[in-house]
Structures are given as C-alpha cells and as structure tokens.
XYZ file of C-alpha atoms in Angstrom:
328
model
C -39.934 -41.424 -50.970
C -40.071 -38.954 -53.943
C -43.708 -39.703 -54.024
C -44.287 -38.881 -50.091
C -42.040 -35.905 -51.101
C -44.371 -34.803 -53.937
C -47.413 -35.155 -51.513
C -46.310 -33.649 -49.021
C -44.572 -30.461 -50.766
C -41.345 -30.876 -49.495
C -37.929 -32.128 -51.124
C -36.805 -35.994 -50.569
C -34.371 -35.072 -48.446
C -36.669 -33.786 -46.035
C -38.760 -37.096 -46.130
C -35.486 -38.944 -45.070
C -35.382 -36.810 -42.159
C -38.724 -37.249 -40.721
C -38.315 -40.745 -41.587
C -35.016 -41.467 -39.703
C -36.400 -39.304 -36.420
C -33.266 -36.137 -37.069
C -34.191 -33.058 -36.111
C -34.181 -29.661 -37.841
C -37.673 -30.651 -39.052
C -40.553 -27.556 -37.732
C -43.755 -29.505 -36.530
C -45.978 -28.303 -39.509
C -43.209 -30.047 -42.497
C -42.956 -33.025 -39.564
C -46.561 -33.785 -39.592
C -47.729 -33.023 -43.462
C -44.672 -35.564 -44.036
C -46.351 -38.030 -42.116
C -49.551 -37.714 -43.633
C -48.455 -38.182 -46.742
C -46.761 -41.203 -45.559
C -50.066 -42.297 -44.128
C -52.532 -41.845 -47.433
C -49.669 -43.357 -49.834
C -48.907 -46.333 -46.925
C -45.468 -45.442 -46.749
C -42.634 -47.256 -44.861
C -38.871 -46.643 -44.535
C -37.178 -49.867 -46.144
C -35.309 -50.481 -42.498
C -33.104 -52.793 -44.946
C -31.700 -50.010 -47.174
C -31.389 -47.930 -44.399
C -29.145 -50.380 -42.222
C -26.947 -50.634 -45.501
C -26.497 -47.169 -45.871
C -25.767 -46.604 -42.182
C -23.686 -49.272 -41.810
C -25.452 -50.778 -38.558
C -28.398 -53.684 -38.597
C -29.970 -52.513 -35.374
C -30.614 -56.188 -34.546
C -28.229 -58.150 -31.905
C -27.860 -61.728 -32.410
C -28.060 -64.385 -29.451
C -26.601 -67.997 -29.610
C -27.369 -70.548 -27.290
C -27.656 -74.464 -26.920
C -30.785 -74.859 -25.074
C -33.832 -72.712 -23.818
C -34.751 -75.383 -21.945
C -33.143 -74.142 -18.746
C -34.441 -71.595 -16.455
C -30.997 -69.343 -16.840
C -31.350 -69.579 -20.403
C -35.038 -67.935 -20.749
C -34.614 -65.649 -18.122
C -31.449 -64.283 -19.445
C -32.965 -64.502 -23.163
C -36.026 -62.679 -21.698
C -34.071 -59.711 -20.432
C -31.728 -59.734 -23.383
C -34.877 -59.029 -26.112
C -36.356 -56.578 -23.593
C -33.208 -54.288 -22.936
C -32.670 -54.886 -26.799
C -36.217 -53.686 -27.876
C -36.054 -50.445 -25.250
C -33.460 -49.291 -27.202
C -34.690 -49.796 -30.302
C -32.545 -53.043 -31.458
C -34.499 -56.591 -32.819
C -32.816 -59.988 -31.823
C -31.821 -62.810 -33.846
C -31.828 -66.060 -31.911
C -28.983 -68.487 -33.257
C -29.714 -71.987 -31.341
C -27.124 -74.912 -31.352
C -28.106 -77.821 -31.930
C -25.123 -79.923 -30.271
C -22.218 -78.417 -28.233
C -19.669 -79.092 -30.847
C -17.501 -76.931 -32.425
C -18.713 -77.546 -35.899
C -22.537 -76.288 -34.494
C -20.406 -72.831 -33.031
C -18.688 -72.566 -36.110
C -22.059 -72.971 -38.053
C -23.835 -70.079 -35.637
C -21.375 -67.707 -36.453
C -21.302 -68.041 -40.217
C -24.774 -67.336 -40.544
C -24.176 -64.068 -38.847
C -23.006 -62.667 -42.091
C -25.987 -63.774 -43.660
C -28.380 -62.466 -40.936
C -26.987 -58.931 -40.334
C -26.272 -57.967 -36.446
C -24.330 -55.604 -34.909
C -23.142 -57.702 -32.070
C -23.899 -61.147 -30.464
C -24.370 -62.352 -27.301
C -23.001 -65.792 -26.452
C -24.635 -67.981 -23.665
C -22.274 -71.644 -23.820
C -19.543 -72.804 -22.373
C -16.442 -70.998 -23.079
C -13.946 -73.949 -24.135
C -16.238 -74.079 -27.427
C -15.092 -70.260 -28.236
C -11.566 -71.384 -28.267
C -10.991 -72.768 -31.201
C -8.303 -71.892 -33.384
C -10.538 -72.750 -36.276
C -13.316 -70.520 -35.083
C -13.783 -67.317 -37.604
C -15.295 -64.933 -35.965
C -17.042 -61.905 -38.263
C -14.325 -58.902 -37.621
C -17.188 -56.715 -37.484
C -19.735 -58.129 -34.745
C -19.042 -56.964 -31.405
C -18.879 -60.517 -28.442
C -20.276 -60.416 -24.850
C -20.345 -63.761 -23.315
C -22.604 -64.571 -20.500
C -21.529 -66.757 -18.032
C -18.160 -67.958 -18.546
C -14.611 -67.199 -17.582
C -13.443 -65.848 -20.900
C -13.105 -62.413 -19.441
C -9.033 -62.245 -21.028
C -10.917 -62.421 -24.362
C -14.172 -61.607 -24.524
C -16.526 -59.153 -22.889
C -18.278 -61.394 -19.832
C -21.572 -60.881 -17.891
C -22.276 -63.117 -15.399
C -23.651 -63.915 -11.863
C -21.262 -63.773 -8.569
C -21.642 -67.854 -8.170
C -18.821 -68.434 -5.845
C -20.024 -65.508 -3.872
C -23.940 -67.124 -3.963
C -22.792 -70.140 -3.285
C -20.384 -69.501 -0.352
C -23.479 -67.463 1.308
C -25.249 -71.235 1.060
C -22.827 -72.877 2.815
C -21.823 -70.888 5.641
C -25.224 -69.912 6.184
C -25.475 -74.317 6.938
C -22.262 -74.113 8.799
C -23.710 -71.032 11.027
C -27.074 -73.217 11.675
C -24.569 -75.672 13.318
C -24.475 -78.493 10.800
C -20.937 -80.141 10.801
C -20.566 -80.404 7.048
C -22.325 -79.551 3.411
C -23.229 -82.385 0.960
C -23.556 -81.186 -2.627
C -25.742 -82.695 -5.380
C -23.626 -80.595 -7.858
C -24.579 -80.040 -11.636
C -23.473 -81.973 -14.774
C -20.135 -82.110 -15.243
C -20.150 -80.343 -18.707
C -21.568 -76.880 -17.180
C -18.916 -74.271 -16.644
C -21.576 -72.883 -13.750
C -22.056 -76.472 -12.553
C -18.453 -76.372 -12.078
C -18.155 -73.189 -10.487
C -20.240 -73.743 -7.742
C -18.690 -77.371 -7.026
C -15.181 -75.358 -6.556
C -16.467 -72.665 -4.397
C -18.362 -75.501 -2.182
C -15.081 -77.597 -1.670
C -13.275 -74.330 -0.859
C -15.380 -72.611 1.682
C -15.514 -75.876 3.488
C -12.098 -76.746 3.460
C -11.331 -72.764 4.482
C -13.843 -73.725 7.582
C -11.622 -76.837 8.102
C -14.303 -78.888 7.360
C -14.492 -82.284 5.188
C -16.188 -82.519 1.965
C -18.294 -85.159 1.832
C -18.324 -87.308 -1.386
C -20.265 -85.508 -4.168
C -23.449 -86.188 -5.635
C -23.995 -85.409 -9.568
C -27.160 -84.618 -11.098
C -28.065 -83.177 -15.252
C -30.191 -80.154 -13.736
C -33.386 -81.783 -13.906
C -35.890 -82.443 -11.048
C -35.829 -86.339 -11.831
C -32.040 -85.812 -11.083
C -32.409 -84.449 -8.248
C -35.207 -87.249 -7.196
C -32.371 -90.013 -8.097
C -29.687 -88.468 -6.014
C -32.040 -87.752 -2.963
C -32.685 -91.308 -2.792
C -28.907 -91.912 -2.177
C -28.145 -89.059 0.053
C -31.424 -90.286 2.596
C -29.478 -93.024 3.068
C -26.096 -91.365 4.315
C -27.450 -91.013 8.492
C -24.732 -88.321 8.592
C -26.203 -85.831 6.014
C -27.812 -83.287 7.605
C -27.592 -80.639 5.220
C -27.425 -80.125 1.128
C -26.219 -77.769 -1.003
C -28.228 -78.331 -4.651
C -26.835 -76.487 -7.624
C -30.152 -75.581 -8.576
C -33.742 -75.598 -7.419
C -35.072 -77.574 -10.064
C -32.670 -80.550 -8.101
C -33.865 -79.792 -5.268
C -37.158 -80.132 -5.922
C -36.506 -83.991 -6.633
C -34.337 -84.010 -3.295
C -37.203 -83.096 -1.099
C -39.624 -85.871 -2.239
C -36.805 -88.407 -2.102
C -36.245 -87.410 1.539
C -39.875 -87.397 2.339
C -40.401 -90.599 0.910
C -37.681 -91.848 3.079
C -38.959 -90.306 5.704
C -36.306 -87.880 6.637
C -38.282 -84.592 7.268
C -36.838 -81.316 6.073
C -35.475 -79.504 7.810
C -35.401 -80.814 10.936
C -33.767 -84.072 9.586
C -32.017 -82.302 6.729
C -31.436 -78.794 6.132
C -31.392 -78.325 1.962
C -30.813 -74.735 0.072
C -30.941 -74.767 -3.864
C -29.593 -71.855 -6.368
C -31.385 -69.896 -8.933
C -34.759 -68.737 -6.713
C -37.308 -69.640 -9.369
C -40.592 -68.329 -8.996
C -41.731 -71.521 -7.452
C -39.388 -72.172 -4.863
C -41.762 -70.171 -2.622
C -44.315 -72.527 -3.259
C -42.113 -75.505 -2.848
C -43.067 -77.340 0.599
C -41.382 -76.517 2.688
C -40.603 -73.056 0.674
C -36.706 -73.525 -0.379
C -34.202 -71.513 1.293
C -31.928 -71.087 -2.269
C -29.653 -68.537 -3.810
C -31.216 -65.539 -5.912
C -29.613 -64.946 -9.337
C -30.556 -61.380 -11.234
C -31.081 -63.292 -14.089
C -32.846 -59.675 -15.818
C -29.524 -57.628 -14.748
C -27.253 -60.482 -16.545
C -29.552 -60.007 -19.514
C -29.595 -55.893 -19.008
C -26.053 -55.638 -18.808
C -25.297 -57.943 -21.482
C -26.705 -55.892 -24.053
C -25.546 -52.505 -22.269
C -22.042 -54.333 -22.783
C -23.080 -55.006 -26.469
C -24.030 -51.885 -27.677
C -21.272 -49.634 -26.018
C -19.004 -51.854 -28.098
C -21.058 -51.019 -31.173
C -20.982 -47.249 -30.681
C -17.703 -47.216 -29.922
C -16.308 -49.244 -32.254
C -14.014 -51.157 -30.314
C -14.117 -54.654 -28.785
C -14.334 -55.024 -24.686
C -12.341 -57.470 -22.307
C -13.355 -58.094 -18.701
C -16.121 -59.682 -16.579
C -19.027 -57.675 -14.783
C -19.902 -59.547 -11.897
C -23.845 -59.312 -10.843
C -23.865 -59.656 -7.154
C -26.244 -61.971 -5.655
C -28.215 -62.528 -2.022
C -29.254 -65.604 -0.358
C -33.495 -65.618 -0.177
C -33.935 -67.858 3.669
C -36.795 -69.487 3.890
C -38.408 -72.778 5.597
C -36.416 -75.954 4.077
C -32.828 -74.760 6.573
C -33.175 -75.404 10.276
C -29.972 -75.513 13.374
C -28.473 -78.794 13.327
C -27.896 -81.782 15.928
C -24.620 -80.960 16.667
C-alpha cells in the first residue's frame, strides 16, 4: 500500500479508500490510485481486511447431500444471491446425518471464517444439547420446522400438496394413494401429514401408504405394487423423480395414465414437461428459498442480532397431461 501510495502521490490512507470502494475520493486521486495499483500489480489482502472489519464476507452452507434436486437448486440460488451482493460461500458437506458429522461442520466454521451459515438438514440434528454453535455466526435453516429457534426458509408443502389432492378429488377420483418419501425426510414427512389430512377433512379414506427413498428406481418398485391395487385410480408422488418410476411401472402393467390412473408428482423439475405423458406436479421456488435464505442471513449480520420465525414461499400447482376425471 505505501508503495501504491508513493506512486500514485497520495498518502496511504487514501489508497485504503479507493481500495475499500468509500467515497470522498475526486475521480482524478480515484483513477491515478488505480493505476498505480495496476503497474505495481496491486491487490487488497481481502484477509487483513476481513480482520480488521470484523466481517468475512463469505456465508457458509452445510448440507448432507447435493445429490437431490432441492439441494442444488437451493445451493444454486444461495451462491448467486450471495455473489450479487458481494459475499463468497463456503460449502460444509456431511458426510452422515449424525450428530458427531453436525458437530464436526460447525467447528470448522471457526477455522473457515463466515459471517453466517445456512443449514439445509433435518432439524432434530440441530437439537442437540451438545451442539456448540459459534456465538458469532448468524443461522437460517431451510426447510425445517425449527422456526421457535432458528431463522427458517422454506416452501408452503402442506399448501402444495393439498392443491395435489383436491385438484384429484375435484377430477372425481374417490380417494388419493401416496408413494410418500423416506421416512427420515422432515419434507417427506410433511407432505405425508398434509395428504392424510386433506383427505380425511374431505371425509375420505386414506389408502395404505406406499414408501419410496426419492429415487426414480423407487418410484419404479412401488408402481409395480400400486398397478396391482384395481381401486387406485389416482397418486400423489412426493416427488417427480418417483414418479417418473411410477409411470413406467404402470405402463408396463398396462394401466394407461391417465385414463387408468391419474398421477401428480412435487418439485416441477425441468423435465417433468418432457415426461410422457408431461406430469401434472407441484412447483417449488426453489431460487426464492435460496434468495430469501441469504436475504434472511445477511439482515442478521448487519444487524447484529439473531432471527426466529419461518418465511413461507408460496407455491402453485403446474396441470398438465398425466391427471384426467375419474370413473366414479
């Protein structure tokens, strides 16, 4: 810096402040600074300068898997938003769901410097009473129901998936079957809850439920069983990558979709268009969960203070070809 400063003609002090982006610098001093900077291949150690200010500019992200399409949507949006306002992320993977792995994630975080973290697991692994948190890194949790504790972003699933089902119950089908998600899923469970309840609010039975792990293959296995109840005429699948595996099952077993059996999946990935038929399924703002997850994170940061509550992210049902009227 005092050699920029010496360049340049000015005092160190005003190197710092073209350097850091303050004003009070007149455009002549602004731009002889940076050509000084230029000819001696100047750059602003971004590492003394977090010290000094007392903020990293860098949000950390811990997760189990990015093998999900939530996951990498949600990540996506989270380092965009991050980046347009100037922060880096730090991704923290967990190896196993235990709370060992949490405990691990979080203890590097005073090695690795962030201002805040987002947190996209299951909730019941943030309880802990053995879980140190750092006192100075700011927590948003995506999709969980830790609202009483932490600050929560996350997707209006009962809402999504009560759409799903009465829009099967309007078509005139008498009930909903449900190839749910894996049990350990908070979402999975979510959706399984609001799927018994809008039923039983439409005085319907639930039929008995089918359990798949997420994956298509799942979904193939469980498809095979459900062509074989005659009185299922319509599924609910927690997510489109299941029902992808539930409409080859039924066409294998000949029962034609939809006029046979109506299905609707959740998450509208970019290929359930192309799915044949296209999938009627559930659209989650996967980009606003990420957006307003580090909105969340960052007021905390400039603020100072630590958030409570959940932000709900409404979602919409997307109709297309795989959801036809009933037989009665």
């Amino acid at each position: 810096m005092a050699d920029v400063a010496r360049v340049a003609g000015v005092s160190s002090q005003t190197v710092s402040r073209v350097s850091n982006g303050f004003p009070g610098v007149n455009e002549e001093t602004r731009q002889r600074v940076l050509a000084a900077m230029k000819e001696l291949g100047y750059r602003p150690n971004s590492a003394a300068r977090a010290l000094k200010r007392g903020d990293f500019r860098t949000i950390g992200v811990i997760t189990f898997t990015l093998s999900t399409t939530g996951n990498m949507r949600t990540l996506e949006a989270i380092a965009t938003s991050a980046a347009q306002e100037g922060y880096s992320v730090t991704l923290l993977p967990v190896a196993v769901p235990t709370q060992d792995e949490v405990r691990g994630a979080f203890s590097r975080l005073g090695e690795l410097a962030v201002d805040a973290v987002i947190v996209i697991m299951e909730v019941h692994l943030l309880d802990s009473a053995s879980l140190s948190l750092p006192p100075h890194v700011k927590i948003v949790v995506a999709d969980s129901d830790a609202g009483d504790r932490y600050a929560v972003v996350d997707t209006d699933q009962a809402g999504g998936t009560r759409d799903a089902v009465l829009h099967l119950l309007d078509l005139g089908h008498r009930t909903v079957w449900h190839l749910a998600g894996p049990e350990t899923s908070y979402a999975a469970q979510r959706r399984t809850d609001a799927w018994r309840r809008t039923l039983e609010e439409a005085g319907r039975v639930p039929p008995p439920l089918v359990r798949g792990d997420w994956s298509a293959e799942s979904g193939y296995r469980a498809g095979l069983h459900l062509a074989e109840q005659a009185h299922c005429t319509a599924v609910f699948a927690a997510n489109d990558q299941m029902a992808l595996g539930l409409l080859r099952a039924l066409d294998e077993r000949g029962r034609k979709v939809p006029q046979d059996v109506s299905v609707i999946g959740f998450d509208d990935i970019p290929e359930s268009g192309s799915f044949l038929p296209p999938l009627t399924t559930v659209h989650q703002d996967f980009a606003e969960v990420g957006r307003r997850c580090v909105e969340s994170a960052l007021r905390q940061v400039r603020q100072g203070e630590a958030e409570r509550g959940t932000t709900l992210v409404p979602m919409r049902l997307v109709v297309r070809d795989s959801t036809a009227h009933g037989r009665g």
